[in-house]
GROMACS .gro file of C-alpha atoms in nm:
model
  332
    1MET     CA    1  -0.184   0.251   0.259
    2SER     CA    2  -0.024   0.226   0.651
    3PRO     CA    3   0.322   0.068   0.705
    4LEU     CA    4   0.195  -0.198   0.806
    5ARG     CA    5  -0.021  -0.299   0.541
    6ARG     CA    6   0.253  -0.214   0.318
    7LEU     CA    7   0.448  -0.540   0.528
    8PHE     CA    8   0.212  -0.753   0.406
    9ALA     CA    9   0.041  -0.631   0.102
   10LEU     CA   10   0.173  -0.793  -0.243
   11HIS     CA   11   0.209  -0.558  -0.565
   12PRO     CA   12   0.038  -0.620  -0.880
   13ALA     CA   13   0.180  -0.895  -1.028
   14ARG     CA   14   0.430  -0.729  -1.387
   15GLN     CA   15   0.455  -1.135  -1.560
   16ASP     CA   16   0.749  -1.164  -1.331
   17HIS     CA   17   0.772  -1.513  -1.378
   18LEU     CA   18   0.945  -1.462  -1.729
   19PRO     CA   19   1.268  -1.299  -1.538
   20ALA     CA   20   1.210  -1.555  -1.215
   21ALA     CA   21   1.238  -1.858  -1.474
   22ARG     CA   22   1.556  -1.706  -1.709
   23ILE     CA   23   1.745  -1.632  -1.368
   24ALA     CA   24   1.658  -2.011  -1.225
   25VAL     CA   25   1.789  -2.165  -1.525
   26SER     CA   26   2.107  -1.877  -1.505
   27VAL     CA   27   2.189  -2.032  -1.185
   28ALA     CA   28   2.097  -2.391  -1.227
   29VAL     CA   29   2.257  -2.480  -1.514
   30PRO     CA   30   2.616  -2.369  -1.440
   31LEU     CA   31   2.596  -2.553  -1.040
   32VAL     CA   32   2.398  -2.853  -1.248
   33LEU     CA   33   2.740  -2.874  -1.511
   34LEU     CA   34   3.027  -2.800  -1.154
   35LEU     CA   35   2.807  -3.143  -0.960
   36THR     CA   36   2.794  -3.340  -1.289
   37ALA     CA   37   3.167  -3.295  -1.278
   38GLY     CA   38   3.191  -3.410  -0.928
   39ARG     CA   39   3.266  -2.987  -0.801
   40PRO     CA   40   3.078  -2.876  -0.542
   41ASP     CA   41   3.298  -2.709  -0.377
   42LEU     CA   42   3.324  -2.444  -0.682
   43THR     CA   43   2.900  -2.432  -0.692
   44ILE     CA   44   2.973  -2.120  -0.476
   45TYR     CA   45   3.188  -1.926  -0.765
   46ALA     CA   46   2.894  -1.967  -1.016
   47ALA     CA   47   2.631  -1.844  -0.813
   48PHE     CA   48   2.777  -1.526  -0.789
   49GLY     CA   49   2.845  -1.504  -1.122
   50ALA     CA   50   2.476  -1.580  -1.228
   51PHE     CA   51   2.347  -1.351  -1.003
   52THR     CA   52   2.412  -1.139  -1.348
   53SER     CA   53   2.149  -1.210  -1.431
   54ILE     CA   54   1.939  -1.084  -1.145
   55TYR     CA   55   2.028  -0.684  -1.303
   56ALA     CA   56   1.799  -0.524  -1.533
   57ARG     CA   57   1.463  -0.720  -1.517
   58HIS     CA   58   1.160  -0.547  -1.775
   59GLU     CA   59   1.379  -0.371  -1.931
   60PRO     CA   60   1.486  -0.301  -2.353
   61PRO     CA   61   1.705  -0.582  -2.464
   62ARG     CA   62   1.952  -0.329  -2.585
   63ASP     CA   63   1.930  -0.173  -2.250
   64ARG     CA   64   1.964  -0.502  -2.083
   65LEU     CA   65   2.260  -0.631  -2.267
   66ARG     CA   66   2.465  -0.317  -2.128
   67HIS     CA   67   2.400  -0.340  -1.783
   68GLN     CA   68   2.382  -0.746  -1.743
   69ALA     CA   69   2.769  -0.695  -1.880
   70GLN     CA   70   2.859  -0.458  -1.639
   71ALA     CA   71   2.705  -0.586  -1.350
   72GLY     CA   72   2.864  -0.915  -1.489
   73LEU     CA   73   3.239  -0.738  -1.474
   74LEU     CA   74   3.177  -0.583  -1.080
   75LEU     CA   75   3.055  -0.955  -1.027
   76SER     CA   76   3.312  -1.151  -1.148
   77LEU     CA   77   3.627  -0.880  -0.989
   78CYS     CA   78   3.460  -1.000  -0.680
   79VAL     CA   79   3.496  -1.304  -0.693
   80ALA     CA   80   3.801  -1.265  -0.792
   81LEU     CA   81   3.853  -1.026  -0.528
   82GLY     CA   82   3.696  -1.262  -0.243
   83ALA     CA   83   3.894  -1.520  -0.376
   84ALA     CA   84   4.211  -1.295  -0.277
   85LEU     CA   85   4.099  -1.217   0.031
   86ALA     CA   86   4.116  -1.591   0.146
   87GLY     CA   87   4.272  -1.712   0.468
   88ALA     CA   88   4.328  -1.364   0.538
   89PRO     CA   89   4.274  -1.144   0.928
   90GLU     CA   90   3.886  -1.141   0.892
   91ALA     CA   91   3.909  -0.742   0.950
   92VAL     CA   92   4.119  -0.695   0.655
   93VAL     CA   93   3.823  -0.979   0.450
   94LEU     CA   94   3.556  -0.654   0.634
   95ALA     CA   95   3.789  -0.353   0.537
   96VAL     CA   96   3.788  -0.431   0.195
   97THR     CA   97   3.457  -0.492   0.223
   98ALA     CA   98   3.367  -0.208   0.340
   99VAL     CA   99   3.515  -0.060   0.034
  100VAL     CA  100   3.330  -0.242  -0.213
  101ALA     CA  101   3.046  -0.186  -0.122
  102ALA     CA  102   3.105   0.176  -0.164
  103LEU     CA  103   3.303   0.194  -0.501
  104GLY     CA  104   3.023  -0.045  -0.624
  105ALA     CA  105   2.734   0.229  -0.526
  106VAL     CA  106   2.932   0.423  -0.702
  107ALA     CA  107   2.955   0.240  -0.974
  108ALA     CA  108   2.559   0.104  -1.015
  109ALA     CA  109   2.488   0.476  -0.973
  110HIS     CA  110   2.652   0.558  -1.252
  111TRP     CA  111   2.600   0.300  -1.456
  112ALA     CA  112   2.201   0.336  -1.351
  113LEU     CA  113   2.199  -0.054  -1.271
  114ARG     CA  114   1.912  -0.231  -1.064
  115PRO     CA  115   1.886  -0.346  -0.866
  116ALA     CA  116   2.063  -0.032  -0.755
  117GLY     CA  117   2.328  -0.052  -0.428
  118SER     CA  118   2.599  -0.296  -0.434
  119VAL     CA  119   2.446  -0.539  -0.184
  120PHE     CA  120   2.590  -0.890  -0.443
  121LEU     CA  121   2.901  -0.728  -0.421
  122ILE     CA  122   2.931  -0.662  -0.093
  123PHE     CA  123   2.794  -1.099  -0.076
  124ALA     CA  124   3.022  -1.214  -0.318
  125VAL     CA  125   3.322  -1.060  -0.143
  126GLY     CA  126   3.262  -1.114   0.238
  127ALA     CA  127   3.121  -1.486   0.174
  128ILE     CA  128   3.403  -1.624   0.022
  129GLY     CA  129   3.680  -1.370   0.174
  130SER     CA  130   3.519  -1.504   0.423
  131LEU     CA  131   3.610  -1.938   0.336
  132GLY     CA  132   3.882  -1.989   0.506
  133GLN     CA  133   4.014  -2.206   0.184
  134ALA     CA  134   3.914  -2.104  -0.119
  135ALA     CA  135   3.995  -2.195  -0.522
  136PRO     CA  136   4.282  -2.018  -0.642
  137VAL     CA  137   4.190  -1.661  -0.830
  138GLY     CA  138   4.222  -1.756  -1.181
  139THR     CA  139   3.947  -2.058  -1.153
  140ALA     CA  140   3.770  -1.794  -0.879
  141ALA     CA  141   3.758  -1.549  -1.166
  142VAL     CA  142   3.716  -1.801  -1.448
  143LEU     CA  143   3.380  -1.956  -1.371
  144ALA     CA  144   3.290  -1.625  -1.218
  145ALA     CA  145   3.315  -1.500  -1.576
  146ALA     CA  146   3.194  -1.763  -1.751
  147SER     CA  147   2.824  -1.793  -1.554
  148ALA     CA  148   2.777  -1.436  -1.576
  149ALA     CA  149   2.843  -1.421  -1.975
  150PHE     CA  150   2.581  -1.708  -1.994
  151SER     CA  151   2.407  -1.503  -1.788
  152VAL     CA  152   2.412  -1.248  -2.031
  153ALA     CA  153   2.368  -1.462  -2.337
  154LEU     CA  154   2.020  -1.604  -2.227
  155GLY     CA  155   1.950  -1.268  -2.078
  156ALA     CA  156   1.925  -1.144  -2.510
  157ALA     CA  157   1.815  -1.440  -2.577
  158SER     CA  158   1.427  -1.414  -2.382
  159ARG     CA  159   1.327  -1.149  -2.620
  160TRP     CA  160   1.174  -1.412  -2.707
  161ALA     CA  161   1.005  -1.518  -2.469
  162GLY     CA  162   0.881  -1.182  -2.524
  163GLU     CA  163   1.090  -1.020  -2.207
  164GLY     CA  164   1.211  -0.650  -2.194
  165VAL     CA  165   0.924  -0.654  -2.550
  166THR     CA  166   0.582  -0.676  -2.424
  167GLY     CA  167   0.443  -0.593  -2.101
  168PRO     CA  168   0.611  -0.405  -1.790
  169VAL     CA  169   0.905  -0.186  -2.025
  170ALA     CA  170   1.088   0.025  -1.825
  171ALA     CA  171   1.383   0.218  -2.069
  172VAL     CA  172   1.661   0.320  -1.854
  173PRO     CA  173   1.984   0.554  -1.925
  174ALA     CA  174   2.278   0.447  -1.987
  175HIS     CA  175   2.432   0.648  -1.713
  176ARG     CA  176   2.342   0.833  -1.458
  177GLU     CA  177   2.330   1.210  -1.516
  178ALA     CA  178   2.464   1.350  -1.130
  179ASP     CA  179   2.701   1.633  -0.948
  180PRO     CA  180   3.060   1.375  -0.889
  181ARG     CA  181   2.993   1.469  -0.503
  182GLN     CA  182   2.656   1.370  -0.436
  183LEU     CA  183   2.758   1.003  -0.581
  184TRP     CA  184   3.080   0.972  -0.383
  185ALA     CA  185   2.847   1.103  -0.116
  186HIS     CA  186   2.628   0.796  -0.203
  187GLY     CA  187   2.931   0.585  -0.137
  188GLY     CA  188   3.035   0.673   0.180
  189ARG     CA  189   2.675   0.624   0.345
  190PHE     CA  190   2.722   0.283   0.206
  191LEU     CA  191   3.114   0.335   0.329
  192ALA     CA  192   2.991   0.433   0.660
  193ALA     CA  193   2.731   0.168   0.757
  194THR     CA  194   2.889  -0.185   0.611
  195SER     CA  195   3.224  -0.042   0.830
  196VAL     CA  196   3.010   0.039   1.099
  197ALA     CA  197   2.802  -0.320   1.054
  198GLY     CA  198   3.131  -0.502   0.987
  199ALA     CA  199   3.258  -0.437   1.329
  200LEU     CA  200   2.970  -0.476   1.512
  201GLY     CA  201   2.916  -0.811   1.356
  202ALA     CA  202   3.242  -0.946   1.425
  203ALA     CA  203   3.206  -0.817   1.767
  204SER     CA  204   2.885  -1.043   1.821
  205GLY     CA  205   3.135  -1.357   1.806
  206LEU     CA  206   2.991  -1.457   1.542
  207SER     CA  207   3.024  -1.614   1.231
  208HIS     CA  208   2.959  -1.443   0.927
  209SER     CA  209   3.001  -1.092   0.965
  210TYR     CA  210   3.004  -0.950   0.643
  211TRP     CA  211   2.629  -1.078   0.686
  212ALA     CA  212   2.518  -0.779   0.907
  213MET     CA  213   2.734  -0.572   0.605
  214VAL     CA  214   2.498  -0.699   0.313
  215ALA     CA  215   2.186  -0.597   0.561
  216ALA     CA  216   2.347  -0.267   0.685
  217ALA     CA  217   2.270  -0.215   0.202
  218ALA     CA  218   2.030  -0.316   0.187
  219PRO     CA  219   1.826   0.024   0.272
  220ILE     CA  220   2.060   0.274   0.203
  221ALA     CA  221   1.972   0.109  -0.186
  222ALA     CA  222   1.677   0.280  -0.145
  223PRO     CA  223   1.565   0.594  -0.341
  224ASP     CA  224   1.427   0.858  -0.033
  225LEU     CA  225   1.396   0.809   0.364
  226GLY     CA  226   1.059   0.612   0.355
  227ALA     CA  227   1.182   0.397   0.187
  228ARG     CA  228   1.500   0.319   0.301
  229VAL     CA  229   1.324   0.255   0.649
  230GLU     CA  230   1.088   0.025   0.496
  231ARG     CA  231   1.298  -0.167   0.393
  232ALA     CA  232   1.510  -0.253   0.670
  233VAL     CA  233   1.188  -0.289   0.869
  234HIS     CA  234   1.121  -0.578   0.570
  235ARG     CA  235   1.487  -0.679   0.560
  236VAL     CA  236   1.468  -0.804   0.943
  237VAL     CA  237   1.045  -0.938   0.932
  238GLY     CA  238   1.217  -1.130   0.621
  239THR     CA  239   1.450  -1.303   0.739
  240LEU     CA  240   1.373  -1.339   1.037
  241GLY     CA  241   1.092  -1.579   0.899
  242GLY     CA  242   1.336  -1.689   0.572
  243VAL     CA  243   1.535  -1.900   0.892
  244GLY     CA  244   1.219  -2.038   0.975
  245VAL     CA  245   1.216  -2.219   0.633
  246ALA     CA  246   1.588  -2.268   0.626
  247ALA     CA  247   1.593  -2.441   0.959
  248ALA     CA  248   1.314  -2.614   0.833
  249LEU     CA  249   1.558  -2.702   0.523
  250LEU     CA  250   1.807  -2.775   0.696
  251SER     CA  251   1.714  -2.966   1.044
  252VAL     CA  252   1.709  -3.261   0.686
  253PRO     CA  253   2.001  -3.421   0.556
  254LEU     CA  254   2.041  -3.280   0.272
  255GLN     CA  255   2.310  -3.420  -0.012
  256PRO     CA  256   2.444  -3.128  -0.301
  257TRP     CA  257   2.237  -3.233  -0.532
  258HIS     CA  258   1.915  -3.137  -0.307
  259ALA     CA  259   2.093  -2.827  -0.178
  260VAL     CA  260   2.131  -2.740  -0.543
  261ALA     CA  261   1.807  -2.818  -0.598
  262LEU     CA  262   1.643  -2.628  -0.374
  263VAL     CA  263   1.873  -2.331  -0.478
  264VAL     CA  264   1.696  -2.330  -0.771
  265VAL     CA  265   1.329  -2.314  -0.668
  266LEU     CA  266   1.385  -2.081  -0.394
  267GLN     CA  267   1.563  -1.871  -0.720
  268PHE     CA  268   1.239  -1.968  -0.896
  269LEU     CA  269   1.015  -1.827  -0.529
  270ALA     CA  270   1.237  -1.497  -0.428
  271GLU     CA  271   1.242  -1.396  -0.796
  272LEU     CA  272   0.862  -1.410  -0.831
  273PHE     CA  273   0.815  -1.207  -0.579
  274VAL     CA  274   1.088  -1.002  -0.502
  275GLY     CA  275   0.920  -0.718  -0.704
  276ARG     CA  276   0.567  -0.796  -0.526
  277ASN     CA  277   0.732  -0.768  -0.121
  278TYR     CA  278   1.047  -0.786  -0.059
  279ALA     CA  279   1.000  -0.893   0.322
  280VAL     CA  280   0.803  -1.193   0.139
  281ALA     CA  281   1.091  -1.278  -0.105
  282LEU     CA  282   1.312  -1.281   0.188
  283LEU     CA  283   1.103  -1.589   0.282
  284PHE     CA  284   1.287  -1.728   0.038
  285ILE     CA  285   1.619  -1.497  -0.024
  286THR     CA  286   1.763  -1.642   0.298
  287PRO     CA  287   1.749  -1.964   0.314
  288LEU     CA  288   1.914  -1.962  -0.078
  289ALA     CA  289   2.187  -1.730   0.105
  290LEU     CA  290   2.225  -2.061   0.380
  291LEU     CA  291   2.295  -2.344   0.061
  292MET     CA  292   2.454  -2.158  -0.111
  293THR     CA  293   2.706  -2.102   0.220
  294GLN     CA  294   2.665  -2.547   0.341
  295LEU     CA  295   2.745  -2.571  -0.013
  296ALA     CA  296   3.075  -2.424  -0.002
  297ALA     CA  297   3.158  -2.416   0.385
  298PRO     CA  298   2.922  -2.666   0.554
  299ALA     CA  299   2.889  -2.495   0.944
  300ALA     CA  300   2.665  -2.598   1.248
  301ALA     CA  301   2.280  -2.512   1.135
  302GLY     CA  302   2.258  -2.376   1.468
  303ASP     CA  303   2.508  -2.166   1.428
  304LEU     CA  304   2.478  -2.090   1.146
  305LEU     CA  305   2.077  -1.972   1.163
  306GLN     CA  306   2.167  -1.801   1.519
  307ALA     CA  307   2.454  -1.588   1.326
  308ARG     CA  308   2.143  -1.466   1.014
  309ALA     CA  309   1.904  -1.377   1.218
  310VAL     CA  310   2.138  -1.121   1.511
  311GLU     CA  311   2.384  -1.044   1.216
  312THR     CA  312   2.077  -0.915   0.986
  313VAL     CA  313   1.960  -0.663   1.312
  314ILE     CA  314   2.274  -0.607   1.371
  315GLY     CA  315   2.291  -0.441   1.012
  316ALA     CA  316   1.991  -0.359   0.973
  317LEU     CA  317   1.978  -0.094   1.282
  318SER     CA  318   2.356  -0.002   1.146
  319GLY     CA  319   2.173   0.120   0.814
  320LEU     CA  320   1.880   0.261   0.978
  321ALA     CA  321   2.162   0.468   1.159
  322VAL     CA  322   2.302   0.598   0.868
  323VAL     CA  323   1.980   0.699   0.681
  324TRP     CA  324   1.866   0.896   0.993
  325LEU     CA  325   2.202   1.074   1.056
  326THR     CA  326   2.186   1.136   0.700
  327ARG     CA  327   1.812   1.231   0.611
  328GLY     CA  328   1.838   1.633   0.521
  329ARG     CA  329   2.082   1.498   0.223
  330ALA     CA  330   2.010   1.550  -0.148
  331ARG     CA  331   1.744   1.254  -0.270
  332ASP     CA  332   2.032   0.949  -0.480
   0.00000   0.00000   0.00000
């Protein structure tokens, strides 16, 4: 199949509605509880903890429990780190986020976590660290950990719905057997790509430079050169389309309840398609990320949309440059 046809092709469904529904519930419950308590400003910390539910889809229950517990620990630590960085100079936040990108990628590879790489860890540290004022570190960590624990519990209970028991089940090893030099070289690619992307994103003068870092890390998480190039193209095309979707949603005055409802729906749709076509999934992931950002720190919609589009292109090109320069290395 040609690259152009792959851009629009949908892979066969794999009972994606089961993990998609579970992940949507994992996000919905903590966000609704915080809104009910009158604290929409705290939803960002719970949302990142809920991203624990994204890991280990289609894995057997025992593997999913272990891998989600590991992912939840990493995400909770990143939320706490981001809260500690809030208010620091942008250069410091970006530098620490780049280090997290590398260390997180090494940990994810060693533990054989899926999705691979450190995209969600970068997002957590960068987004929260970029807030002018964050919640106390303890509060942020507790909210993320509680949300992560709920996600793990829901992941364990989902076996009764058949997830990981029937249909597409992919067992994975407890950890990856690899040469430590390969693992650290893998982390080095994340460090190089996110460092360049963060620096260029900051130099652009636009907001949310960490979005460039997220976009730079996304293609490196793919397993080989061809998949990495394709992932970068999908990232740009899908994000630009998603910016259009977000523009339509943000053109309407939204109350926090509306934003949370949209976040849950978009999360479900993203998980429904992410395994079938990455570009299509980004049509929903992009407005989801922007709505989460608006809930935590409202900003002018036009500036937000422009930053998302430009920073994504900067990041994808940075990631591709590192992928190309290291193309002769062994498969990760």
